[in-house]
PDB file of C-alpha atoms in Angstrom:
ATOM      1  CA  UNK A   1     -40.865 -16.866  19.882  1.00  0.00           C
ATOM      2  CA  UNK A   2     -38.053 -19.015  18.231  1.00  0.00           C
ATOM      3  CA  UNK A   3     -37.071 -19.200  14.945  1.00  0.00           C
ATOM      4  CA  UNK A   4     -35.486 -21.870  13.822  1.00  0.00           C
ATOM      5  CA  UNK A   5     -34.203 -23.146  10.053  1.00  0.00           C
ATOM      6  CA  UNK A   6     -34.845 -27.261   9.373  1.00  0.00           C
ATOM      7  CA  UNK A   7     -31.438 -28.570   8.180  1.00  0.00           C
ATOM      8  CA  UNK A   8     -29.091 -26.361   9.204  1.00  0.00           C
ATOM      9  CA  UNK A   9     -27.405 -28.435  12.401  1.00  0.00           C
ATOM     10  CA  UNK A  10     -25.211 -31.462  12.271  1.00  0.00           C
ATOM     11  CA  UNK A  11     -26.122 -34.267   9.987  1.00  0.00           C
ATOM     12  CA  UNK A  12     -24.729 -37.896   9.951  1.00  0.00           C
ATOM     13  CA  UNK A  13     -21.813 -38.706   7.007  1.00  0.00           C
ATOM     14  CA  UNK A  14     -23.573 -40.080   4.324  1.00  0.00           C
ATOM     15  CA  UNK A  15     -24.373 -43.927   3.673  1.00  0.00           C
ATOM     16  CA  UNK A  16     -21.997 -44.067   0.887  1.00  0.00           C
ATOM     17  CA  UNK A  17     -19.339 -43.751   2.672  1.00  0.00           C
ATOM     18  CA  UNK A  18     -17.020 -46.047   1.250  1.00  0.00           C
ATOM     19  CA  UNK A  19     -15.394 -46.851   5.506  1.00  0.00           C
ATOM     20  CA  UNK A  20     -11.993 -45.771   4.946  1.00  0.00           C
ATOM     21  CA  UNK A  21     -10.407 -44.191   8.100  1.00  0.00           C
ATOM     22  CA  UNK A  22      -9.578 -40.865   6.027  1.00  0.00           C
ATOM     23  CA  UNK A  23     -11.710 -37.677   7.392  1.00  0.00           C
ATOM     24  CA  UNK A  24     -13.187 -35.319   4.793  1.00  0.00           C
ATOM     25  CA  UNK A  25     -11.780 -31.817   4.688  1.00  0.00           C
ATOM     26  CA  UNK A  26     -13.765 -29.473   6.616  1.00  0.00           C
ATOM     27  CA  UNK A  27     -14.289 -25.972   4.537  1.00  0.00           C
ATOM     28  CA  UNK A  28     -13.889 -22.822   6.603  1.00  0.00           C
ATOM     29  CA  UNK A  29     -14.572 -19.253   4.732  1.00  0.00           C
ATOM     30  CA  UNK A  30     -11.295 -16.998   5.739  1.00  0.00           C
ATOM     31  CA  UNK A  31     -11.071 -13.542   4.520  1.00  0.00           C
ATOM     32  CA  UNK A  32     -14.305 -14.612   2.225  1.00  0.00           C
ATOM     33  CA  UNK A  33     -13.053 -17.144   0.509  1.00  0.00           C
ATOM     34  CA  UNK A  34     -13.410 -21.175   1.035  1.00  0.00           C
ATOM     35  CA  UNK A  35     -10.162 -23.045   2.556  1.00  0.00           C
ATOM     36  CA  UNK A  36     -10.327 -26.227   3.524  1.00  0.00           C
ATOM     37  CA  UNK A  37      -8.851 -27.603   6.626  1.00  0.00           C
ATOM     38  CA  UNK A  38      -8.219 -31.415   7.766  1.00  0.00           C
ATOM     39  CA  UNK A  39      -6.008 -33.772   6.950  1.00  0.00           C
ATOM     40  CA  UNK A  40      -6.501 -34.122   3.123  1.00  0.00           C
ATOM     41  CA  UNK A  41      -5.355 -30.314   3.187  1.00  0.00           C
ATOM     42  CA  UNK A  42      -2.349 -30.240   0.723  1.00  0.00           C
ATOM     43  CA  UNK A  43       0.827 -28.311   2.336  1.00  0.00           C
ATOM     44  CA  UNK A  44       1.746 -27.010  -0.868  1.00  0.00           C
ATOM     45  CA  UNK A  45      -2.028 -25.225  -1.715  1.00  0.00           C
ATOM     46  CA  UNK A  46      -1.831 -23.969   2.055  1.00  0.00           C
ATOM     47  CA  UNK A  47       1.531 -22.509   1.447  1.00  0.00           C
ATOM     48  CA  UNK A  48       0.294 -20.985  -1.660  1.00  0.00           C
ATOM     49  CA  UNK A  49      -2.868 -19.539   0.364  1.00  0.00           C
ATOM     50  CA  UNK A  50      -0.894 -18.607   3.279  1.00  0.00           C
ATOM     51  CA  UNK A  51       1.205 -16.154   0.430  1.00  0.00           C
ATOM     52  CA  UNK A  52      -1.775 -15.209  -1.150  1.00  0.00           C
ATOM     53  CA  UNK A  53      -3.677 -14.315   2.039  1.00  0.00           C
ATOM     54  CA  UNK A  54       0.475 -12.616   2.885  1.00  0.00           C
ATOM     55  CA  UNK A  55      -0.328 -10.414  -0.716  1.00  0.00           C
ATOM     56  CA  UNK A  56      -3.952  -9.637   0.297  1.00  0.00           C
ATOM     57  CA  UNK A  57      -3.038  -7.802   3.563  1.00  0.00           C
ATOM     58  CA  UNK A  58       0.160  -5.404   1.796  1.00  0.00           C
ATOM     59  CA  UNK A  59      -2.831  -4.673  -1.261  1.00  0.00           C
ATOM     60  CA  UNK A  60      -5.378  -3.927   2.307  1.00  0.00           C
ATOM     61  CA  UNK A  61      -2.969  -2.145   3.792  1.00  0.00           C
ATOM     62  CA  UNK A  62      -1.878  -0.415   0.944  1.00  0.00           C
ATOM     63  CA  UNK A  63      -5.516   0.953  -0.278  1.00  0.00           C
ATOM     64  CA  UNK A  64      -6.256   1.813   3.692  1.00  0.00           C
ATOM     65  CA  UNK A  65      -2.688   3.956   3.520  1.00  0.00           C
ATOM     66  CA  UNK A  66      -4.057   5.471  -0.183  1.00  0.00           C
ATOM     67  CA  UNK A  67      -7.590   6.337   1.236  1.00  0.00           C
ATOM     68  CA  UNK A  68      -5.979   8.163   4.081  1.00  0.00           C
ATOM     69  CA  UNK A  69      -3.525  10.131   1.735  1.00  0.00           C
ATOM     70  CA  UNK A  70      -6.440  11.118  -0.779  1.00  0.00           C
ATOM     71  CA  UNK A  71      -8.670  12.554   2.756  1.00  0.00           C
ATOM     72  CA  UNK A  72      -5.702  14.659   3.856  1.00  0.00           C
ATOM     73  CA  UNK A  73      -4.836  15.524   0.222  1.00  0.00           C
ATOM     74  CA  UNK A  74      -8.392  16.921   0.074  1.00  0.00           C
ATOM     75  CA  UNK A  75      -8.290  18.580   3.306  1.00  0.00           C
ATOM     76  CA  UNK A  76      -5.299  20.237   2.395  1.00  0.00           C
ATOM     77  CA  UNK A  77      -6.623  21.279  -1.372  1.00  0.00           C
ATOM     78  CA  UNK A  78      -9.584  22.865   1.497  1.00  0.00           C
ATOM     79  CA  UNK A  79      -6.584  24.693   3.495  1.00  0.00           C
ATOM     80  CA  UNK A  80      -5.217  26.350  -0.031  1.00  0.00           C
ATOM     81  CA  UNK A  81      -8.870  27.312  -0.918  1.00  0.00           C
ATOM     82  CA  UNK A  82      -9.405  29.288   1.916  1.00  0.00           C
ATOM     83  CA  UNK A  83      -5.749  31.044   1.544  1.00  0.00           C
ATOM     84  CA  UNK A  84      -6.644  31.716  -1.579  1.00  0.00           C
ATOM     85  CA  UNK A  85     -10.120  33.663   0.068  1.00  0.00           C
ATOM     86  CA  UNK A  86      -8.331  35.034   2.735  1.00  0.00           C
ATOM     87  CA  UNK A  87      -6.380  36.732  -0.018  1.00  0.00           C
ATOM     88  CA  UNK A  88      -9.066  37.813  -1.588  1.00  0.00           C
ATOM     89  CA  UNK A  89     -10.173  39.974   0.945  1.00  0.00           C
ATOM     90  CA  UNK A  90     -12.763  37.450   1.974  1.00  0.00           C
ATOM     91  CA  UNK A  91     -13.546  37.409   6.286  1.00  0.00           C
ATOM     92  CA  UNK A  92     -13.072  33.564   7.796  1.00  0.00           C
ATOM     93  CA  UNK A  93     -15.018  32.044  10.398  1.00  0.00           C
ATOM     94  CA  UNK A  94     -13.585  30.251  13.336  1.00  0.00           C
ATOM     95  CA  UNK A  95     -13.472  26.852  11.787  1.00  0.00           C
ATOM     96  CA  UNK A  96     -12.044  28.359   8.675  1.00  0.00           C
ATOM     97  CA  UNK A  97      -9.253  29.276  10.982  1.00  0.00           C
ATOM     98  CA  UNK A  98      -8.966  26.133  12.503  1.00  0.00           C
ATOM     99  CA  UNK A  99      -8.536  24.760   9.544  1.00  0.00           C
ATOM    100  CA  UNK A 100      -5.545  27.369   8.047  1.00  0.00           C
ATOM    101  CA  UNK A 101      -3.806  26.350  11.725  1.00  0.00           C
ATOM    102  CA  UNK A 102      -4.006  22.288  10.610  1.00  0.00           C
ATOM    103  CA  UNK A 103      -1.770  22.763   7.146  1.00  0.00           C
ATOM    104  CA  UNK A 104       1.669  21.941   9.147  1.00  0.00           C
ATOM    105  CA  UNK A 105       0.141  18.634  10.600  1.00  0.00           C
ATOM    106  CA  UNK A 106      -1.623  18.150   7.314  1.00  0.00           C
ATOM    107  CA  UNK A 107       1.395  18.111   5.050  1.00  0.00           C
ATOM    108  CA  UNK A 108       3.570  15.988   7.783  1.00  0.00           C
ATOM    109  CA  UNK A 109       0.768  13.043   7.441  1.00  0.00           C
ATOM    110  CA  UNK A 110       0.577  12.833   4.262  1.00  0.00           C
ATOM    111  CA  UNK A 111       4.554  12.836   3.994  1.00  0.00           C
ATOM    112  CA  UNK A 112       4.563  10.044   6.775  1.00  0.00           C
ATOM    113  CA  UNK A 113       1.760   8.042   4.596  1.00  0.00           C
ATOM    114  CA  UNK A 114       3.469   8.560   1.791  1.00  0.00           C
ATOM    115  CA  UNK A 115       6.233   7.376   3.116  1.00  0.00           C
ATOM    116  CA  UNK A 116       4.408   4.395   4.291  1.00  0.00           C
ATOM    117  CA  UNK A 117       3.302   3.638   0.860  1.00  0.00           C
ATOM    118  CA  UNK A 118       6.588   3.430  -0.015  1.00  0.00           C
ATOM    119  CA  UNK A 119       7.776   0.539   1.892  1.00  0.00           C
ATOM    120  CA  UNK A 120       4.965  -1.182   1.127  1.00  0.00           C
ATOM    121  CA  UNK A 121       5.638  -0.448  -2.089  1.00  0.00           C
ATOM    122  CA  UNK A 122       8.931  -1.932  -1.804  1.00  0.00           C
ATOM    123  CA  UNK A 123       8.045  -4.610  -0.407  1.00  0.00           C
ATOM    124  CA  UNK A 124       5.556  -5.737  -3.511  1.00  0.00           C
ATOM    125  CA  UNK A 125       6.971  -6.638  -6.844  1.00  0.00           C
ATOM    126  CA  UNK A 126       3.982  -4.100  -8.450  1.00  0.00           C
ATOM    127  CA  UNK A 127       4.085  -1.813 -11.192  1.00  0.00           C
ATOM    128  CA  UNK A 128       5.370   1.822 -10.623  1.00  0.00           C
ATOM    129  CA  UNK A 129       2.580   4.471  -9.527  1.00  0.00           C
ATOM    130  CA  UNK A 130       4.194   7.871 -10.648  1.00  0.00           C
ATOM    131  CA  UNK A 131       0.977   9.334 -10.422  1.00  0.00           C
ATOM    132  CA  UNK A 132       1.100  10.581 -13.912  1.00  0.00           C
ATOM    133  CA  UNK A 133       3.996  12.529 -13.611  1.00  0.00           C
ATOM    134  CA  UNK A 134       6.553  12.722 -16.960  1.00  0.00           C
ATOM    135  CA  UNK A 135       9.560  12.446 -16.265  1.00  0.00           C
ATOM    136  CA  UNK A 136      12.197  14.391 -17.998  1.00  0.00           C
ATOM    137  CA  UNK A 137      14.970  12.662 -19.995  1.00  0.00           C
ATOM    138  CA  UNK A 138      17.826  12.566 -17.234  1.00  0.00           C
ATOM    139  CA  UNK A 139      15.780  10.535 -15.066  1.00  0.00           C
ATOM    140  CA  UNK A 140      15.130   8.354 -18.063  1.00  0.00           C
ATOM    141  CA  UNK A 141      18.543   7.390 -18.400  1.00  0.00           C
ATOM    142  CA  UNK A 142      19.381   6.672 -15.048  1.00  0.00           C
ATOM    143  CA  UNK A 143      16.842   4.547 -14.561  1.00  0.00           C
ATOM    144  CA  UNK A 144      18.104   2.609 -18.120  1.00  0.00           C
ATOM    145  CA  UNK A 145      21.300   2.840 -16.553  1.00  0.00           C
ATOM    146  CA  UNK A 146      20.207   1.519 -13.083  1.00  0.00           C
ATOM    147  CA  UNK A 147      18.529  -1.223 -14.657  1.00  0.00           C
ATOM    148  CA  UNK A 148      21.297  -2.243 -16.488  1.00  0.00           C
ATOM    149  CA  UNK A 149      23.558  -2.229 -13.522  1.00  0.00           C
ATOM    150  CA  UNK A 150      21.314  -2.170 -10.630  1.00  0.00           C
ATOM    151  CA  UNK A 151      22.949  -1.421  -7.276  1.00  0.00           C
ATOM    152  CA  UNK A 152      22.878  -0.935  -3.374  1.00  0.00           C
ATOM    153  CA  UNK A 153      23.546   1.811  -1.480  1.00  0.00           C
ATOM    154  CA  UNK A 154      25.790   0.383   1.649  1.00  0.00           C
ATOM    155  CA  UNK A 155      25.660   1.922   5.062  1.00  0.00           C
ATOM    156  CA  UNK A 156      29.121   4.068   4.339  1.00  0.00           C
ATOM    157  CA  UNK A 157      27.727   5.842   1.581  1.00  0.00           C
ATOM    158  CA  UNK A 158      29.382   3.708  -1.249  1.00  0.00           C
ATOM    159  CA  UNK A 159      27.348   1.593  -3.467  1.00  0.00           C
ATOM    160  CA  UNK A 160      27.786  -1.843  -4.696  1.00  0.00           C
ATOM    161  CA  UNK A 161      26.389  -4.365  -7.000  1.00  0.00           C
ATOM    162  CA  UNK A 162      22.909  -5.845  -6.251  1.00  0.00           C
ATOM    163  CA  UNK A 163      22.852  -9.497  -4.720  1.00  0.00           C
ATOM    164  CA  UNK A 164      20.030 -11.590  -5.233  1.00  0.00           C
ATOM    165  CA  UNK A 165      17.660 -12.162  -8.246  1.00  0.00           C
ATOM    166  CA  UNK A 166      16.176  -9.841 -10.302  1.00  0.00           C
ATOM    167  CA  UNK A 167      12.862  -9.737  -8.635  1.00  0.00           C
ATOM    168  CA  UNK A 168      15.082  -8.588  -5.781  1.00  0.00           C
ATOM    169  CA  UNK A 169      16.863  -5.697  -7.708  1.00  0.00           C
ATOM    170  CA  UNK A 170      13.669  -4.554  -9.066  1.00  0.00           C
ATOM    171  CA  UNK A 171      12.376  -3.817  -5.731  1.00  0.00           C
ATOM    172  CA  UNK A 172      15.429  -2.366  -4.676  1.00  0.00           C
ATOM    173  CA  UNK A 173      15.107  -0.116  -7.822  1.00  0.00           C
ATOM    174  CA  UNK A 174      11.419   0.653  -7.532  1.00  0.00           C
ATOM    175  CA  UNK A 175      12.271   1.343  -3.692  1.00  0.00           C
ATOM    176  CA  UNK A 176      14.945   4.113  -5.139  1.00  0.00           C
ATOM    177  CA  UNK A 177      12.708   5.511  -7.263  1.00  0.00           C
ATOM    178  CA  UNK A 178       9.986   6.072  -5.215  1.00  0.00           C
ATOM    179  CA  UNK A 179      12.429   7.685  -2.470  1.00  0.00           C
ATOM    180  CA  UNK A 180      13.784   9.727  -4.615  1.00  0.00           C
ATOM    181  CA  UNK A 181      10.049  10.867  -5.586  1.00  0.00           C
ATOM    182  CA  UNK A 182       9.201  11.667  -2.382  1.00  0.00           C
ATOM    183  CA  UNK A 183      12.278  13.845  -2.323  1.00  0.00           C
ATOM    184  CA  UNK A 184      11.164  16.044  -4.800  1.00  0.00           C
ATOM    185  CA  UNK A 185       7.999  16.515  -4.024  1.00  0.00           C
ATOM    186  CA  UNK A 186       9.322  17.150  -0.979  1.00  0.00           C
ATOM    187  CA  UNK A 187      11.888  19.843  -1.857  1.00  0.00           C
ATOM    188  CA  UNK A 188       8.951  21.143  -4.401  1.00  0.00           C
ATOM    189  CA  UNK A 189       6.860  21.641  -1.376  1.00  0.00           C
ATOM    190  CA  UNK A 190       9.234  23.324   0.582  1.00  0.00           C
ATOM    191  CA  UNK A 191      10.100  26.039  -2.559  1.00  0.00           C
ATOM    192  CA  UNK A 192       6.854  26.503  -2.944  1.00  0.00           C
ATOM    193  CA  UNK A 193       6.468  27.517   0.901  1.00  0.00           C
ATOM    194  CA  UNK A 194       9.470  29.694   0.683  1.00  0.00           C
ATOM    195  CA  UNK A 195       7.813  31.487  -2.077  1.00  0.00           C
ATOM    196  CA  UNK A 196       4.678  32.379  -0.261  1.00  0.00           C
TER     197      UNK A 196
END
C-alpha cells in the first residue's frame, strides 16, 4: 500500500506573476541552514556563506579533535587508576593488562591531537584555551612584550618583525603560545615518567 502526501510535488508559479524573465531563487538547506541558489543569489552573501560554512568546518573539526582528546584523556586517567591498584597490592585481570600495555600509544594520540588542535587553533582568530592553567609572571611579560613587538621565527633560527595585520600577528602569537604549551606539558610528562 502507498502512501502518499497531497501537495507535496511540483506546483505551477503563481498567477501573480508579474511576467518578467527573472527566475525566483530556489532555497536549498546546506549544512541545516536555508541558502538560496539562482540567479538573484547575491555574490557578496554567497561569499560571506561560503566563509561562514569555511568557519563551521575548523569549529567541526575542532570539537571532533576535542572529543577525541577528552576519550583518550579518560582512558589514560583509567591506565593511572589501575597503576595506582597494581601498587596497592591489588591482582589485574587480562584486560586490566591490556590496558597498562596501551599508555605509550595513549599519551602519543593525545600529543598528536593536541597538536592538531593547535593548528587549527592557529588557524582561527579565537580566544586562548589555557585550560585553566595560571600562568606565572615571566610568561606574563613575554607575552606583554610579544604583543608589543610581535615577531616571526625565520627558518635560520633568527626572528624578525611580523608582516601583515594584526589579526595576522595575533595568530602567529596565539600559534606560539600554544606550542610552547604543548612543550611543557610535554617536558612535564616526561619528568613525571622519569620519576616513576
Amino acid at each position: 500500500m502507498k502512501s502518499r502526501r497531497k501537495g507535496l510535488g511540483v506546483r505551477p508559479l503563481a498567477d501573480d506573476h508579474d511576467g518578467s524573465d527573472e527566475e525566483e531563487p530556489m532555497v536549498v538547506i546546506r549544512n541545516g541552514q536555508a541558502v538560496r541558489m539562482g540567479s538573484a543569489v547575491n555574490p557578496v552573501q554567497a561569499a560571506v556563506q561560503a566563509a561562514l560554512d569555511g568557519d563551521s568546518d575548523d569549529d567541526d573539526e575542532r570539537s571532533t579533535i576535542q572529543k577525541k582528546l577528552r576519550a583518550l584523556r579518560k582512558k589514560l586517567r583509567q591506565v593511572h587508576d589501575i597503576k595506582q591498584r597494581r601498587r596497592k597490592g591489588e591482582e589485574l585481570d587480562a584486560q586490566q593488562k591490556a590496558k597498562l600495555r596501551t599508555e605509550a600509544q595513549l599519551e602519543q594520540d593525545i600529543a598528536r591531537f593536541e597538536e592538531e588542535l593547535g593548528e587549527i587553533d592557529g588557524a582561527q582568530d579565537g580566544g586562548s584555551e589555557d585550560g585553566g592553567e595560571a600562568a606565572d609572571e615571566g610568561e606574563v611579560e613575554a607575552v606583554a612584550v610579544a604583543v608589543v613587538q610581535p615577531t616571526v621565527q625565520l627558518p635560520t633560527g633568527e626572528s624578525a618583525p611580523a608582516s601583515g595585520g594584526v589579526l595576522q600577528q595575533r595568530r602567529e602569537l596565539k600559534r606560539q603560545r600554544h606550542l610552547e604549551q604543548l612543550q611543557r606539558k610535554r617536558l612535564a610528562l616526561e619528568a613525571k615518567k622519569a620519576r616513576k
